[in-house]
PDB file of C-alpha atoms in Angstrom:
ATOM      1  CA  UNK A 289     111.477 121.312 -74.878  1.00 51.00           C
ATOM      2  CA  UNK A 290     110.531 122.777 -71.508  1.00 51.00           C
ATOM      3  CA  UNK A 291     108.951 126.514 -71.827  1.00 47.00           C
ATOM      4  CA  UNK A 292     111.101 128.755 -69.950  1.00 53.00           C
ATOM      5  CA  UNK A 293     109.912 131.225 -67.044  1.00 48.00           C
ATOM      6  CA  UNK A 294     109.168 133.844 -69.391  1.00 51.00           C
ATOM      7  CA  UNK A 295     107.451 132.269 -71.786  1.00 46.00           C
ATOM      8  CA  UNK A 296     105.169 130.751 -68.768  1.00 45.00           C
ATOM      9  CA  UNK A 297     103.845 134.238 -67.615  1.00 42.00           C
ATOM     10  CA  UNK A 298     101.742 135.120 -70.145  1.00 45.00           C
ATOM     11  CA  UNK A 299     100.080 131.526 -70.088  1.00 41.00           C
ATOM     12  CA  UNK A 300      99.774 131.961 -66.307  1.00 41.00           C
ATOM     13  CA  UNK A 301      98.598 135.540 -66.282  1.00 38.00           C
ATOM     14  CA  UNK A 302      95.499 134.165 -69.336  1.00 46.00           C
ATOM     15  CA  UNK A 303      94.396 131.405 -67.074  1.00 40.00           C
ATOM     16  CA  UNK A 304      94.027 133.788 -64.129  1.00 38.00           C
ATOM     17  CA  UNK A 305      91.976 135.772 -66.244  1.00 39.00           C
ATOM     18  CA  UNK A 306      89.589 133.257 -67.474  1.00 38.00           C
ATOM     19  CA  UNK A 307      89.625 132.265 -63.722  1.00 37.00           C
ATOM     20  CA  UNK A 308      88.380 135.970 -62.294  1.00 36.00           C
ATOM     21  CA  UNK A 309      86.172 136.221 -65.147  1.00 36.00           C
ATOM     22  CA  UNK A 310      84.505 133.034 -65.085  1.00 38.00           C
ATOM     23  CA  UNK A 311      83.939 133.235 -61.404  1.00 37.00           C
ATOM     24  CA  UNK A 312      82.290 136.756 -62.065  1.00 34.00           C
ATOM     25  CA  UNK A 313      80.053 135.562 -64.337  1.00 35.00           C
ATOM     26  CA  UNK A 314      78.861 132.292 -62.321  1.00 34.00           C
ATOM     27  CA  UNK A 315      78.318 134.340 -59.502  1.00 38.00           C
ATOM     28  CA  UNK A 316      76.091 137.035 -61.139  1.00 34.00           C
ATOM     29  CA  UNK A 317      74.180 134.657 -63.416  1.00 36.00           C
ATOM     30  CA  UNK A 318      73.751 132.452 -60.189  1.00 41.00           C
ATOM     31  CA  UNK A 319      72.278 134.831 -58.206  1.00 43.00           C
ATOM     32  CA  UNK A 320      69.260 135.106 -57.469  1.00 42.00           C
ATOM     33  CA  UNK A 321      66.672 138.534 -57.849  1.00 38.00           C
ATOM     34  CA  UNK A 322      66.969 140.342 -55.114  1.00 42.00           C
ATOM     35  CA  UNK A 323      64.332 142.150 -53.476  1.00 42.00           C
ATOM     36  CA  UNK A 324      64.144 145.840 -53.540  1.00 45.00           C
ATOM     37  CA  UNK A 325      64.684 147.466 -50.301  1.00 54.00           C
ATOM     38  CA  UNK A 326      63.486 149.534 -47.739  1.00 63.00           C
ATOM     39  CA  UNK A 327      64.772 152.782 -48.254  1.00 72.00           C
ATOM     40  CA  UNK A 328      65.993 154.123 -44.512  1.00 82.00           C
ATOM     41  CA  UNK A 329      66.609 157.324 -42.764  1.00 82.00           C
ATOM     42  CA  UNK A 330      69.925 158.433 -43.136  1.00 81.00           C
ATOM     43  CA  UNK A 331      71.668 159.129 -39.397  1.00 79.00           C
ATOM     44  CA  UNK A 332      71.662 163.027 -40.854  1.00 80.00           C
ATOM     45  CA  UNK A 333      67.395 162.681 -41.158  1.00 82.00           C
ATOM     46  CA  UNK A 334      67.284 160.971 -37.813  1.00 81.00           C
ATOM     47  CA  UNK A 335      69.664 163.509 -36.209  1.00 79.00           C
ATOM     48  CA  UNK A 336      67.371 166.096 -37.608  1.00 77.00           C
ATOM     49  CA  UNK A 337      64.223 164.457 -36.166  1.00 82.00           C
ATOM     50  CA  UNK A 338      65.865 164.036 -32.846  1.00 81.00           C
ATOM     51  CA  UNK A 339      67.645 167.154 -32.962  1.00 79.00           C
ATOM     52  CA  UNK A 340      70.970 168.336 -32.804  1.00 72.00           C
ATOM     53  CA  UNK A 341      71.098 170.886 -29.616  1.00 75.00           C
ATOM     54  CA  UNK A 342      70.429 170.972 -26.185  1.00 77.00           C
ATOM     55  CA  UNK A 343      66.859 171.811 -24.823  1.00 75.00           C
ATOM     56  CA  UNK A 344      67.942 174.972 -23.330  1.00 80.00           C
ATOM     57  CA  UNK A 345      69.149 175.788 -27.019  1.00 79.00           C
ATOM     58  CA  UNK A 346      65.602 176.751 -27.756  1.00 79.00           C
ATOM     59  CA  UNK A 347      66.609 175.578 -31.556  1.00 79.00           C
ATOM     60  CA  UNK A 348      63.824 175.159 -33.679  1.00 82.00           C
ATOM     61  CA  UNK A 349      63.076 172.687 -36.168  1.00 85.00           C
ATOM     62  CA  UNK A 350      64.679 172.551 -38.908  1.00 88.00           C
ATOM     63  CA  UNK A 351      61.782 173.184 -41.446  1.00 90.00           C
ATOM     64  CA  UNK A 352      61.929 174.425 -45.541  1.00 89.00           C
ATOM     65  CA  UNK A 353      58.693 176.997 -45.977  1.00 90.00           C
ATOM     66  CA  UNK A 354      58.275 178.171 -49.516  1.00 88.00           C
ATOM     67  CA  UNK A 355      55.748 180.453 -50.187  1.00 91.00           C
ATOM     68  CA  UNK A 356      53.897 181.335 -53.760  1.00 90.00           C
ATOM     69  CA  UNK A 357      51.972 184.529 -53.369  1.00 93.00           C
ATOM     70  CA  UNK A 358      48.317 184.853 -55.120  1.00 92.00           C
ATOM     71  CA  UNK A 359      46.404 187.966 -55.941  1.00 88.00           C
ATOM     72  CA  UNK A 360      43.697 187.874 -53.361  1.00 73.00           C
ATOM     73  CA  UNK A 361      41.263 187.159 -56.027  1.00 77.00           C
ATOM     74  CA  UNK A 362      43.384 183.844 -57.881  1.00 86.00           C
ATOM     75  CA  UNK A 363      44.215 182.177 -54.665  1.00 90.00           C
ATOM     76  CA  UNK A 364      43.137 178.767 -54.796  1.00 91.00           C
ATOM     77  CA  UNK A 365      40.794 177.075 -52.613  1.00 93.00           C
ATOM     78  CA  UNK A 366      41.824 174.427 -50.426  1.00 95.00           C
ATOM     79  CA  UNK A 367      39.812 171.640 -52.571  1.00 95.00           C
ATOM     80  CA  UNK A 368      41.712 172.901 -55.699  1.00 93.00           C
ATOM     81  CA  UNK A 369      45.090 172.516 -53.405  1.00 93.00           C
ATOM     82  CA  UNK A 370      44.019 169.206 -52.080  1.00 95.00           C
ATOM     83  CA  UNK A 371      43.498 167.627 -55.574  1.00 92.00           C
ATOM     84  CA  UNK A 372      46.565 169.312 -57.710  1.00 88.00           C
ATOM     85  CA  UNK A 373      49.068 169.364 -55.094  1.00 89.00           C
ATOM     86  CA  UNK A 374      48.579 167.257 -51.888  1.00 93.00           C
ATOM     87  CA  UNK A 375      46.901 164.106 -53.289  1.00 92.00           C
ATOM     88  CA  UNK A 376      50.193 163.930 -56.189  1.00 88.00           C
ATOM     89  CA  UNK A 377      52.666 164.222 -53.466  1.00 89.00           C
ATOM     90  CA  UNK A 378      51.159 161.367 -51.310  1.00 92.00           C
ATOM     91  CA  UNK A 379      51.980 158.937 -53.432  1.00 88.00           C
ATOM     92  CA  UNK A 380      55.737 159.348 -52.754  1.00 86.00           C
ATOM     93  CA  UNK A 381      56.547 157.267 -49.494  1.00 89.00           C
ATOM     94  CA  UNK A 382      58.171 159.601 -47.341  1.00 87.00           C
ATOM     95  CA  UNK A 383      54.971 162.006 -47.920  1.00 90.00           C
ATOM     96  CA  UNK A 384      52.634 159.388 -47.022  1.00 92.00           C
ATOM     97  CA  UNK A 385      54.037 157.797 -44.022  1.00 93.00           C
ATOM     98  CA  UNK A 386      55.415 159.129 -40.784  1.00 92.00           C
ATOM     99  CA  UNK A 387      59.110 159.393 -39.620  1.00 91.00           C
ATOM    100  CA  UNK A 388      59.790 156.102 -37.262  1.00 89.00           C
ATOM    101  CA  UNK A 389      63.240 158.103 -35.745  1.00 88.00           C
ATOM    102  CA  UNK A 390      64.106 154.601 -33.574  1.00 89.00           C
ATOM    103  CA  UNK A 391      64.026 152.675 -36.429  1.00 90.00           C
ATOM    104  CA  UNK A 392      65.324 154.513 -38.597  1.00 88.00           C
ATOM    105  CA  UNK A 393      62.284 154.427 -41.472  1.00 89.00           C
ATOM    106  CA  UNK A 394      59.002 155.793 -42.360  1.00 90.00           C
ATOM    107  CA  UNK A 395      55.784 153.750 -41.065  1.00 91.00           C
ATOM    108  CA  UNK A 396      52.306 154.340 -42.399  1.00 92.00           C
ATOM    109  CA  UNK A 397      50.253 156.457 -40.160  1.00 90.00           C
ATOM    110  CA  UNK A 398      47.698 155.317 -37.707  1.00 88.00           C
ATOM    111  CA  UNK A 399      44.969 157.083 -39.457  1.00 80.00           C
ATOM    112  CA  UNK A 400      45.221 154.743 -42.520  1.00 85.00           C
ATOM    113  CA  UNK A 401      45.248 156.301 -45.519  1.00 88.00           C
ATOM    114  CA  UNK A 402      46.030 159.660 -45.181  1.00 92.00           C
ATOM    115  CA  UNK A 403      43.507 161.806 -47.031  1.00 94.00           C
ATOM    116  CA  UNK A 404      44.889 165.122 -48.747  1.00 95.00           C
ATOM    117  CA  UNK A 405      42.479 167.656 -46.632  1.00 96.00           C
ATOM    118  CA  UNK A 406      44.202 166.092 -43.394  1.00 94.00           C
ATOM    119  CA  UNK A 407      47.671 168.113 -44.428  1.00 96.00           C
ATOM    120  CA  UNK A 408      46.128 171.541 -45.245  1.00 96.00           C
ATOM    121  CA  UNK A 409      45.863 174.276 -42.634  1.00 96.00           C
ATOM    122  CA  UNK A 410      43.569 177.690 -43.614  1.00 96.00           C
ATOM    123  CA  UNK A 411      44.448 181.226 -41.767  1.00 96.00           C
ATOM    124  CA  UNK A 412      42.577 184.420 -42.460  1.00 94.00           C
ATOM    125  CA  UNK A 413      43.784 187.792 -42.236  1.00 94.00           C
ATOM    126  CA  UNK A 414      43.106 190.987 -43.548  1.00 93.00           C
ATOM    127  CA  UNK A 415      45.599 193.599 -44.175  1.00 91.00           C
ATOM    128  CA  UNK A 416      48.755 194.378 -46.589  1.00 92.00           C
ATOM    129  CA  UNK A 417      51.324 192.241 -48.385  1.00 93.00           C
ATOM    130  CA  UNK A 418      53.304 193.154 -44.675  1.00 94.00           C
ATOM    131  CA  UNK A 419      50.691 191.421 -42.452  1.00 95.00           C
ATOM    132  CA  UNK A 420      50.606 188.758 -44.746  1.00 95.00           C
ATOM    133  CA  UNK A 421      54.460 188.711 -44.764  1.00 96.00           C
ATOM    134  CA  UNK A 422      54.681 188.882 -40.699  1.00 96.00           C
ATOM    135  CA  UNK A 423      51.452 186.120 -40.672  1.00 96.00           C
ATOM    136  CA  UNK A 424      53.929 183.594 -42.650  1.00 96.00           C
ATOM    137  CA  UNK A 425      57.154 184.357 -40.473  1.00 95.00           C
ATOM    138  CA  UNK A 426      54.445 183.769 -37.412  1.00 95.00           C
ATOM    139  CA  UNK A 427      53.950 180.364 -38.513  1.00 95.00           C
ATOM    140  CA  UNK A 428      57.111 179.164 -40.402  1.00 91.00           C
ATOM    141  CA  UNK A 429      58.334 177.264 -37.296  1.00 89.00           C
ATOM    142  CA  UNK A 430      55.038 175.800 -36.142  1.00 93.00           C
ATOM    143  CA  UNK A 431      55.935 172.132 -35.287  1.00 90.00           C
ATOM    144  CA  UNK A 432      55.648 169.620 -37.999  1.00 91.00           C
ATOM    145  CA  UNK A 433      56.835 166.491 -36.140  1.00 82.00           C
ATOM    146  CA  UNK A 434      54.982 164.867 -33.184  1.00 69.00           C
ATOM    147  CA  UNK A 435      51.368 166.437 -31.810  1.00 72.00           C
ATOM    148  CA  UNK A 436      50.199 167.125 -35.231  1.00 81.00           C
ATOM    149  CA  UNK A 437      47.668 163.614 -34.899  1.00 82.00           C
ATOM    150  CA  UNK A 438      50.470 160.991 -36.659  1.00 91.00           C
ATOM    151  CA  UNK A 439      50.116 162.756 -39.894  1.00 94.00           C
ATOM    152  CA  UNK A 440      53.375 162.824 -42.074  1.00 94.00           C
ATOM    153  CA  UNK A 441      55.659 165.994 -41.622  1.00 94.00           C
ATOM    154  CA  UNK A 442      54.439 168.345 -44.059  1.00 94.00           C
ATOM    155  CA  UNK A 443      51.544 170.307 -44.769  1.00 95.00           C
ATOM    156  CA  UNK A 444      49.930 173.323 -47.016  1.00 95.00           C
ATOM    157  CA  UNK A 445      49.415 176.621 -45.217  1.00 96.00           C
ATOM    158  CA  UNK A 446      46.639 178.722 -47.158  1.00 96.00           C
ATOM    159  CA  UNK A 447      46.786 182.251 -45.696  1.00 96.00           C
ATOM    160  CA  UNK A 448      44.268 183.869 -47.296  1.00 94.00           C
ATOM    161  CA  UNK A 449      43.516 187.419 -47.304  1.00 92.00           C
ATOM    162  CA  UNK A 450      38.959 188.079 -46.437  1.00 86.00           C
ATOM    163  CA  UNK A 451      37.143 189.335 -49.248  1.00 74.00           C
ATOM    164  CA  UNK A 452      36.996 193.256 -49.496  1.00 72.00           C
ATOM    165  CA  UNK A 453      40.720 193.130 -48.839  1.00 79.00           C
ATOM    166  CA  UNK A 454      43.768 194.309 -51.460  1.00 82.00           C
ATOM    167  CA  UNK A 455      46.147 192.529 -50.027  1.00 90.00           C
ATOM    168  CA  UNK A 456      47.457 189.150 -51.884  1.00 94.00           C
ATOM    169  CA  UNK A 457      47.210 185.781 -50.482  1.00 95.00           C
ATOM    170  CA  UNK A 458      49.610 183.071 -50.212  1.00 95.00           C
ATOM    171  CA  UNK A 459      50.268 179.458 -50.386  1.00 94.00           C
ATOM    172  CA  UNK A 460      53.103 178.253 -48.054  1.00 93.00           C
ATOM    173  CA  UNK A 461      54.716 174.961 -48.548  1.00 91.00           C
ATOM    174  CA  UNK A 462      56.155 173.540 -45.037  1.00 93.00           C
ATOM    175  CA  UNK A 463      57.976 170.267 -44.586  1.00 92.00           C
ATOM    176  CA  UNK A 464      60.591 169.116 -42.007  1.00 91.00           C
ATOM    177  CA  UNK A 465      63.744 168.754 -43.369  1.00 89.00           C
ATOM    178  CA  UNK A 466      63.753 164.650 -41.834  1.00 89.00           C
ATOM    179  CA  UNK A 467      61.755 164.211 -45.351  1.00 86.00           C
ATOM    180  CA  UNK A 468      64.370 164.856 -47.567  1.00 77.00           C
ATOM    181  CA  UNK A 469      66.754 168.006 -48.585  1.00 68.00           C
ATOM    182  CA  UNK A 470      66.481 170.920 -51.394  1.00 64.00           C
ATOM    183  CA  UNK A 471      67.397 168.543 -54.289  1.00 65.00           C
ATOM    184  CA  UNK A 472      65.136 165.319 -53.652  1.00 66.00           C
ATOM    185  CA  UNK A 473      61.983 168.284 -52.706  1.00 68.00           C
ATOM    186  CA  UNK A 474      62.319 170.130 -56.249  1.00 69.00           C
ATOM    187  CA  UNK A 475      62.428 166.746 -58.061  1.00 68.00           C
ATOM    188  CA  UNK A 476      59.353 166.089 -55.891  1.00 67.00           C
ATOM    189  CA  UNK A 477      57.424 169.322 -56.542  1.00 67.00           C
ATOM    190  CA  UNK A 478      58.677 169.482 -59.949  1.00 69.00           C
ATOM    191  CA  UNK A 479      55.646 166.887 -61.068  1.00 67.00           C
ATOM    192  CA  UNK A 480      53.303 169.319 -60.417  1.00 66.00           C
ATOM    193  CA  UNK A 481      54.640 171.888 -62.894  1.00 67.00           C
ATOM    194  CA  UNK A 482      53.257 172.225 -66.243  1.00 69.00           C
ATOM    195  CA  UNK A 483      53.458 175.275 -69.254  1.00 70.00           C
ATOM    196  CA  UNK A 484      51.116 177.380 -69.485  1.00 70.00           C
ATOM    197  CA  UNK A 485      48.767 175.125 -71.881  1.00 74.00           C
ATOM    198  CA  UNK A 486      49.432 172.678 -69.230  1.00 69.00           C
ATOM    199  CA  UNK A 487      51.885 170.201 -70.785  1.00 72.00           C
ATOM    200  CA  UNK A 488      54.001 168.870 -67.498  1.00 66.00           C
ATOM    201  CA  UNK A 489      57.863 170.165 -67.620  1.00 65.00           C
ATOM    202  CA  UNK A 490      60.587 167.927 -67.824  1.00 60.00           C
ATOM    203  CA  UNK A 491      63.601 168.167 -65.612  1.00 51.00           C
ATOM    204  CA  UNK A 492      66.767 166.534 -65.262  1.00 48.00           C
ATOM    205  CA  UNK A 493      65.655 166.004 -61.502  1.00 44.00           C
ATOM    206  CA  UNK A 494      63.327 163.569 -62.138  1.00 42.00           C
TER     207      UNK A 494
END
């Protein structure tokens, strides 16, 4: 006895199941391991490289500057910075290698291996917490992309108040915004954070 029309459905509807799902699975067990990809510059990083204005504008780069202040007499040395914080950070790509804007990517720099003294800058003053204030706004918008030598867009500016002096010190992170934004920096900067026994601290960023 012939199956009517509705008792055909559900024996249609089961076969194009095990059709869809069968295909799936060929197709994923078939394929083969892909490579893992060169992460690009998003059109927002390149449009921040390239800038967004006109010339007569006059707008600045678009830099992050983050500053930790030191007692004059516990402000690290620029050895101490190179080791703990520069040399960590360099081994993340876009720290290490310079913006390519045309093609969209970072390249390695021309130098070679960029060594952790090559992205730390030293300024001396000697005055208040307000010179040292108006020294960091003097700088925050020094130029991070090209004429900097082919180093990678960030550095470490130590402004560091002379011996004799009251005034604190200060430790000013500066990197062009091309690098990455707020979120993908803390996750960054986050691996150099420990307790104060020195145990690192976890975060849901990393």
């Amino acid at each position: 006895m012939p199956l009517t029309e509705e008792q055909q459905l559900p024996i249609y509807v089961e076969a194009l199941a095990f059709f869809v799902i069968s295909t799936v699975f060929l197709s994923i067990a078939g394929r083969k391991k892909e490579t893992k990809k060169e992460r690009r510059l998003s059109f927002t990083s390149v449009g921040l490289g390239l800038g967004s204005f006109p010339p007569e504008s006059n707008v600045k780069e678009p830099i992050i500057n983050a500053s930790v202040y030191f007692d004059n007499n516990n402000c690290p040395s620029s050895q101490d910075v190179a080791e703990m914080i520069v040399r960590p950070l360099l081994d993340y790509e876009r720290m290490s290698h310079v913006p390519d804007l045309d093609n969209r990517k970072c390249r390695p720099s021309s130098h070679g291996d960029v060594q952790p003294m090559d992205l730390i800058r030293e300024l001396s003053i000697n005055g208040d917490e307000k010179l040292l204030n108006q020294t960091i706004v003097e700088h925050c918008q020094d130029t991070l992309g090209s004429g900097r030598g082919d180093l990678p867009w960030w550095e470490i500016l130590i402004i560091r108040n002379e011996d004799g002096s009251d005034g604190p010190s200060a430790c000013v992170i500066r990197v062009h915004h091309v690098i990455g934004d707020g979120l993908a920096l803390v996750a960054a900067f986050n691996k150099l954070l420990t307790t104060e026994d020195g145990k690192p601290i976890d975060s849901p960023l990393s």
